[in-house]
PDB file of C-alpha atoms in Angstrom:
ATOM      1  CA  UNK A1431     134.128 209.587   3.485  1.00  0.00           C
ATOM      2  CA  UNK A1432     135.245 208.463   6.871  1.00  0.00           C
ATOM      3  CA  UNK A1433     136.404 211.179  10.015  1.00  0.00           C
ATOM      4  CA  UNK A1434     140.149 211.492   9.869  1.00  0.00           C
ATOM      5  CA  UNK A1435     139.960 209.809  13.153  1.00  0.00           C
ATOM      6  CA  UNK A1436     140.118 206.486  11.055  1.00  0.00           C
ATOM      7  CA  UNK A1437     143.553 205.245  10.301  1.00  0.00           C
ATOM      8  CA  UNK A1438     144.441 202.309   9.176  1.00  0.00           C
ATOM      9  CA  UNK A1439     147.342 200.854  11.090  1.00  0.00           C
ATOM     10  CA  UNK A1440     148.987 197.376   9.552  1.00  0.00           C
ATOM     11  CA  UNK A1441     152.086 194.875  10.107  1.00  0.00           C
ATOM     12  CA  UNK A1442     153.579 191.870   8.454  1.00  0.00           C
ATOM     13  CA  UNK A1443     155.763 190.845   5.870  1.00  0.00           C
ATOM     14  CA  UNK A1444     155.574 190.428   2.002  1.00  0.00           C
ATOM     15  CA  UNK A1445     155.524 187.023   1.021  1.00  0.00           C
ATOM     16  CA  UNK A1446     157.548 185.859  -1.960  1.00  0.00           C
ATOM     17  CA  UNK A1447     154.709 186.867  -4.661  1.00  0.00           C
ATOM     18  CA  UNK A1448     153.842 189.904  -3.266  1.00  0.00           C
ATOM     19  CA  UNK A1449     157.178 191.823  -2.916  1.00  0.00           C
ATOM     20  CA  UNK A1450     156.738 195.391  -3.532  1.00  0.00           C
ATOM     21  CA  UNK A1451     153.273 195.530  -2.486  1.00  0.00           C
ATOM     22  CA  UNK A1452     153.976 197.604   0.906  1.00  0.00           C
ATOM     23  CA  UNK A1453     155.545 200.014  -1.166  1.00  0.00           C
ATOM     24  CA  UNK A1454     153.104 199.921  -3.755  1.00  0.00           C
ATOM     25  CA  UNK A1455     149.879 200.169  -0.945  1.00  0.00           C
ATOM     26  CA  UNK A1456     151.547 203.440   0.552  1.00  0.00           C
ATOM     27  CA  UNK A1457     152.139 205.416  -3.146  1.00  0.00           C
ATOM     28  CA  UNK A1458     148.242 204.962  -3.827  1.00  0.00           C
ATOM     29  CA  UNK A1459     147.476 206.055  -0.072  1.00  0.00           C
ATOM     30  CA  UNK A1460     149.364 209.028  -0.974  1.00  0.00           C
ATOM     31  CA  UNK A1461     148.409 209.503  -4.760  1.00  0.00           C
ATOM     32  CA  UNK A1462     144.694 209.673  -2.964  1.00  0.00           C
ATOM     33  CA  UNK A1463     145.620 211.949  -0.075  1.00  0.00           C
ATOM     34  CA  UNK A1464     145.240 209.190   2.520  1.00  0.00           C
ATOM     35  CA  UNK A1465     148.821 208.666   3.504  1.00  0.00           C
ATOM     36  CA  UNK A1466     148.970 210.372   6.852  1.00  0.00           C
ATOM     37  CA  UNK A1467     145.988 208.087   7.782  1.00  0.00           C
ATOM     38  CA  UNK A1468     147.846 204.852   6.609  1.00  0.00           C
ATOM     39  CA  UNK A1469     150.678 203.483   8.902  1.00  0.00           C
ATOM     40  CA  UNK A1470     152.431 200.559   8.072  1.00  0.00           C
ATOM     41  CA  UNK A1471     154.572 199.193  11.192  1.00  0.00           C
ATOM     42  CA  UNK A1472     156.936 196.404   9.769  1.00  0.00           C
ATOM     43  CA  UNK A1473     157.291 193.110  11.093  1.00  0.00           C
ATOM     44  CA  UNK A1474     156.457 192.435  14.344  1.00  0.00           C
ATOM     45  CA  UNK A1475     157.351 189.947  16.926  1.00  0.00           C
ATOM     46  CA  UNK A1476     154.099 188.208  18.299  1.00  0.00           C
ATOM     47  CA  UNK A1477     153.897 190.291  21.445  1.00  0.00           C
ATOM     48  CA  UNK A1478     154.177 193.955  20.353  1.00  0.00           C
ATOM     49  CA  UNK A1479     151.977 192.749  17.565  1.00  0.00           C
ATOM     50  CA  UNK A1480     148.967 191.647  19.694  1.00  0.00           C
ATOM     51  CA  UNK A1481     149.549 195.016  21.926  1.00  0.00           C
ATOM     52  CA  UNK A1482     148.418 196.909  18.668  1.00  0.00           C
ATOM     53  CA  UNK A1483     146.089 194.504  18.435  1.00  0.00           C
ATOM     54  CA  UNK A1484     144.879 195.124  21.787  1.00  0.00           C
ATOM     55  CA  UNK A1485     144.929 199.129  20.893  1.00  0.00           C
ATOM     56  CA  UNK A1486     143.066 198.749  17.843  1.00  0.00           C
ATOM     57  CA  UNK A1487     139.105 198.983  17.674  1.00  0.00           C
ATOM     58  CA  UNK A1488     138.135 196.706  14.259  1.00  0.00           C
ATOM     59  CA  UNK A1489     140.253 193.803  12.331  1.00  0.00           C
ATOM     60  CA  UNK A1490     140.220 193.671   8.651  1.00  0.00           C
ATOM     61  CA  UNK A1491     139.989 190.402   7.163  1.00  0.00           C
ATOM     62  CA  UNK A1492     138.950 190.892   3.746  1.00  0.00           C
ATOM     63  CA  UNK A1493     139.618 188.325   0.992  1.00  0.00           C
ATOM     64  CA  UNK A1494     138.951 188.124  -2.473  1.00  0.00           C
ATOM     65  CA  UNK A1495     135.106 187.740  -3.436  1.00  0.00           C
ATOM     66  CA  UNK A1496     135.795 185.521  -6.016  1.00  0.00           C
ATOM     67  CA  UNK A1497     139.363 183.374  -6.585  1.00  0.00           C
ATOM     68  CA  UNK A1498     140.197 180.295  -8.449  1.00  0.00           C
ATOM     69  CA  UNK A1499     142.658 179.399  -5.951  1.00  0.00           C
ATOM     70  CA  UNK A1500     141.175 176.745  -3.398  1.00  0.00           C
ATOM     71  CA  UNK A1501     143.164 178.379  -0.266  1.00  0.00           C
ATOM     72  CA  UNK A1502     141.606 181.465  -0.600  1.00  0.00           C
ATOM     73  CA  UNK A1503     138.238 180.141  -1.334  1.00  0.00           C
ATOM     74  CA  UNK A1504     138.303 177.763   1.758  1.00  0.00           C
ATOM     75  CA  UNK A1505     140.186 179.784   4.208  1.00  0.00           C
ATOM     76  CA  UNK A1506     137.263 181.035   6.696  1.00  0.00           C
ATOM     77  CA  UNK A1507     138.393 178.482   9.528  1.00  0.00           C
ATOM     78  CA  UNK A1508     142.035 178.134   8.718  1.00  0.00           C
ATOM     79  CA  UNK A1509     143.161 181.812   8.628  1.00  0.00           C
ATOM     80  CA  UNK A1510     144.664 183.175  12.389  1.00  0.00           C
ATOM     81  CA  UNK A1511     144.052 186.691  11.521  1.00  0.00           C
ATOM     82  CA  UNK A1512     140.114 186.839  13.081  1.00  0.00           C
ATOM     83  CA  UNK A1513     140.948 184.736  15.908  1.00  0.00           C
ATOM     84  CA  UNK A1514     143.805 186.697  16.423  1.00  0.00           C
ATOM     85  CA  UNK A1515     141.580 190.047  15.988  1.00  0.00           C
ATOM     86  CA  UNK A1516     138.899 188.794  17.785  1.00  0.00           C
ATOM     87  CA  UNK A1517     141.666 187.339  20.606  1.00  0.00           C
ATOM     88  CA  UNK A1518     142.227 190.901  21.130  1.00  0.00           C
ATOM     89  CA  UNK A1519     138.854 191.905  21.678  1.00  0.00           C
ATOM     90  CA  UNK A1520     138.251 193.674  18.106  1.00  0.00           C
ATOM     91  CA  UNK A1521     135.277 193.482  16.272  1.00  0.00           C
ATOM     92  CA  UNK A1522     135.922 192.185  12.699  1.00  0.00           C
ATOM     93  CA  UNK A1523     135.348 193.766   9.073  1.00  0.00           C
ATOM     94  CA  UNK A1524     135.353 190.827   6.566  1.00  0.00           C
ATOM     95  CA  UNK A1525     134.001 189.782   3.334  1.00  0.00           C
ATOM     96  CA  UNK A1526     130.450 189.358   2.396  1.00  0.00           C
ATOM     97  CA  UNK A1527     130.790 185.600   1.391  1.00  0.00           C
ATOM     98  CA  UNK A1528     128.758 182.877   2.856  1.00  0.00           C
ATOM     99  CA  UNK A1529     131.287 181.190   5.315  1.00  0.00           C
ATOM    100  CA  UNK A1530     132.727 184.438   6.034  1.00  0.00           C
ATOM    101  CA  UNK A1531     129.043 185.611   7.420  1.00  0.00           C
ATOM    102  CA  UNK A1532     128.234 182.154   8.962  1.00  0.00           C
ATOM    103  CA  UNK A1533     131.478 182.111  10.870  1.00  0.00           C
ATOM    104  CA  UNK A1534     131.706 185.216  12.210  1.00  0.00           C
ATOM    105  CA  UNK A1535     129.185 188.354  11.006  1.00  0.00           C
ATOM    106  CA  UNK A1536     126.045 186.032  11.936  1.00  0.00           C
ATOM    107  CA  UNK A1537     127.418 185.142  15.520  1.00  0.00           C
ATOM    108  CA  UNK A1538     127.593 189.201  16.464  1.00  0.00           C
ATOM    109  CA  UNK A1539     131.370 188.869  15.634  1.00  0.00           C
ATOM    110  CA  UNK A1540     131.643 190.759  12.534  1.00  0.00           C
ATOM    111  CA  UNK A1541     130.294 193.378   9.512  1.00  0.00           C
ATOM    112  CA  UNK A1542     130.821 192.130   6.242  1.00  0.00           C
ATOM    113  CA  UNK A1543     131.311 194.470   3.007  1.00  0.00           C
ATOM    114  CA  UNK A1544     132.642 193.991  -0.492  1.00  0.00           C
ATOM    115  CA  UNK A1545     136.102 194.571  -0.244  1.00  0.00           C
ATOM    116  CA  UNK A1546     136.404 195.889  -3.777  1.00  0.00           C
ATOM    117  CA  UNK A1547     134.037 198.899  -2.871  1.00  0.00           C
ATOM    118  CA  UNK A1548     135.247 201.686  -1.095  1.00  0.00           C
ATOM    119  CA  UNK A1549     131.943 202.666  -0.477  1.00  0.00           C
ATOM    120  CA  UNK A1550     130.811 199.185   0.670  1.00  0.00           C
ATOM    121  CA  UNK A1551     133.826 199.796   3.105  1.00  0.00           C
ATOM    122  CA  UNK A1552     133.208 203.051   4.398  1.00  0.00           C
ATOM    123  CA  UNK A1553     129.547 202.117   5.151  1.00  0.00           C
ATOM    124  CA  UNK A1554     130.532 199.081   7.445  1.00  0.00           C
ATOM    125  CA  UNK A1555     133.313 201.238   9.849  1.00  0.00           C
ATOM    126  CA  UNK A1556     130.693 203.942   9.626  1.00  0.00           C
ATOM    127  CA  UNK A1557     128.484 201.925  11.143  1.00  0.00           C
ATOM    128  CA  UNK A1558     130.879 200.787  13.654  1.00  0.00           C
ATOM    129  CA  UNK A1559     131.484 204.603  14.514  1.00  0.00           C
ATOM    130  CA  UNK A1560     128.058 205.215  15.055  1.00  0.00           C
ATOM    131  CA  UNK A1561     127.522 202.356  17.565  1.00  0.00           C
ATOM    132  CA  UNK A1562     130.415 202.245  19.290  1.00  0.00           C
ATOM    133  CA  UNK A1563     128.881 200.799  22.469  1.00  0.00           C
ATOM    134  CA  UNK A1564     127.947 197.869  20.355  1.00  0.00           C
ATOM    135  CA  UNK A1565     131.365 197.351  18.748  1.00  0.00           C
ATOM    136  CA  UNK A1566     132.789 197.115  22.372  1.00  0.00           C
ATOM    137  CA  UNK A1567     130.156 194.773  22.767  1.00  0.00           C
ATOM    138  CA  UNK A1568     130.769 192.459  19.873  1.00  0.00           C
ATOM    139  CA  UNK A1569     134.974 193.025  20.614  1.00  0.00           C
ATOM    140  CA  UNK A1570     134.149 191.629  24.061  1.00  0.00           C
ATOM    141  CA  UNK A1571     132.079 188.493  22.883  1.00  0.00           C
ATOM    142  CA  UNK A1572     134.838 187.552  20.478  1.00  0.00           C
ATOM    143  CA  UNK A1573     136.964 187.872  22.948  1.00  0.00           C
ATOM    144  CA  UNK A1574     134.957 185.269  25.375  1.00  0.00           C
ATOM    145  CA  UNK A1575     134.976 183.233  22.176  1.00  0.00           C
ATOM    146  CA  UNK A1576     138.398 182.984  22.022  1.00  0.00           C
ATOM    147  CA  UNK A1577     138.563 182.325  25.795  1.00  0.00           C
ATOM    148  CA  UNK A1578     136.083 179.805  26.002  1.00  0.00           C
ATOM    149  CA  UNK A1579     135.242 177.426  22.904  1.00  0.00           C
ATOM    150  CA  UNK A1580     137.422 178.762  20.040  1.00  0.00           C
ATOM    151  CA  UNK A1581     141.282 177.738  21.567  1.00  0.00           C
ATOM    152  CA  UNK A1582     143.125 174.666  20.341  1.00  0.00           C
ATOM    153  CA  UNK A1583     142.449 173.682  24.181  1.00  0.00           C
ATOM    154  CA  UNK A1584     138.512 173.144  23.454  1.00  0.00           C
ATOM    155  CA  UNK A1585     138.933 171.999  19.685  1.00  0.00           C
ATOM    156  CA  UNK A1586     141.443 169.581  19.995  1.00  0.00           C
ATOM    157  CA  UNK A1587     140.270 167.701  23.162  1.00  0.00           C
ATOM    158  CA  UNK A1588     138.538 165.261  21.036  1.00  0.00           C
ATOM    159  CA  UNK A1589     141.766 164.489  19.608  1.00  0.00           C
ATOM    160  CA  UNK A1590     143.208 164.397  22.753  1.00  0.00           C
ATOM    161  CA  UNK A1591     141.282 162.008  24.358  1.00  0.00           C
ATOM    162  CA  UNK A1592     141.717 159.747  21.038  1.00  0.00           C
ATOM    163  CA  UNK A1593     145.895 159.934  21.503  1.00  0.00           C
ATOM    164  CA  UNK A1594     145.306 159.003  25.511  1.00  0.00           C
ATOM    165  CA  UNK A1595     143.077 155.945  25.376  1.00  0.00           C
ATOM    166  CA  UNK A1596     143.861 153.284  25.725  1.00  0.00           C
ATOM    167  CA  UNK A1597     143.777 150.674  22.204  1.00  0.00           C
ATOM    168  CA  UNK A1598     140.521 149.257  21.484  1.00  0.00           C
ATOM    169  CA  UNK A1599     138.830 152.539  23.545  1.00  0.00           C
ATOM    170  CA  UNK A1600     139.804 154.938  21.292  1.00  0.00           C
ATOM    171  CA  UNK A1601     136.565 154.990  19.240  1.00  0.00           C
ATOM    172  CA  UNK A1602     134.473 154.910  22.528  1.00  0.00           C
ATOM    173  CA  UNK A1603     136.899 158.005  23.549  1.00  0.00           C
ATOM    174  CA  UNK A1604     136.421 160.338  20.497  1.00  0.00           C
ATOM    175  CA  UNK A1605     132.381 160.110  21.142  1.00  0.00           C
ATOM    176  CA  UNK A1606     132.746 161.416  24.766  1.00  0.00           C
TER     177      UNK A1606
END
């Protein structure tokens, strides 16, 4: 079990095969005497929902361990919500998968668990709780991440310079 300092805060809209899931999420908080630590906000414009970003201490990004479905299997670098996390200077909580731990738990980033164990769970933001110094730590590097290699600034310069040369220099171009 986890202090009742922990709450779980989140935001964002069902998509079209999930309706009825907020609902849903908030019965079982409350069927397992967890509701008054559970807060869902709504949807949120970008701004308000960065400031609760920015207010917030970890980011979950937890997907399913195993899925047929390509998306979710190949997501690591396409999904916002770690940058955004991370953008906000939060450490992350994600899933103990390979690409998951290269990306982000074995740069400092990150904790992974098995999102289909509440124990798994608890053990990870215990951990966090226990070395919070750290966590500020790894929220901060993220951060600086964010700032200063992983923006569409840094990754798409390559691209950039491509789109800018001239013809005929535009393989020379993309190896600068």
């Amino acid at each position: 079990t986890l202090p009742r300092s922990v709450k779980l805060r989140f935001i964002g809209y069902e998509t079209v095969g999930s309706q009825g899931y907020v609902e849903a999420f908030l019965e079982k908080a409350a069927t397992l005497g967890l509701r008054s630590r559970v807060q869902y906000l709504g949807v949120q414009e970008r701004a308000p929902m960065l400031e609760w970003g920015r207010t917030s201490h970890m980011g979950l990004a937890l997907m399913p361990m195993q899925s047929n479905d390509i998306n979710m299997v190949h997501i690591v670098g396409a999904s916002n919500k770690p940058f955004e996390y991370l953008a906000c200077g939060c450490v992350l909580l994600t899933c103990n998968l390979p690409d998951w731990n290269a990306a982000f738990v074995d740069q400092g980033l990150a904790l992974s668990c098995n999102p289909t164990s509440p124990g798994s769970i608890a053990s990870a933001v215990g951990w966090y709780l226990t070395n919070r110094d750290l966590m500020k730590t790894a929220g901060e590097q993220g951060r600086q991440r964010i700032l200063n290699e992983w923006n569409y600034n840094q990754q798409f310069r390559k691209v950039q310079v491509l789109l800018e040369a001239p013809p005929g220099d535009a393989v020379r171009g993309a190896e600068q």
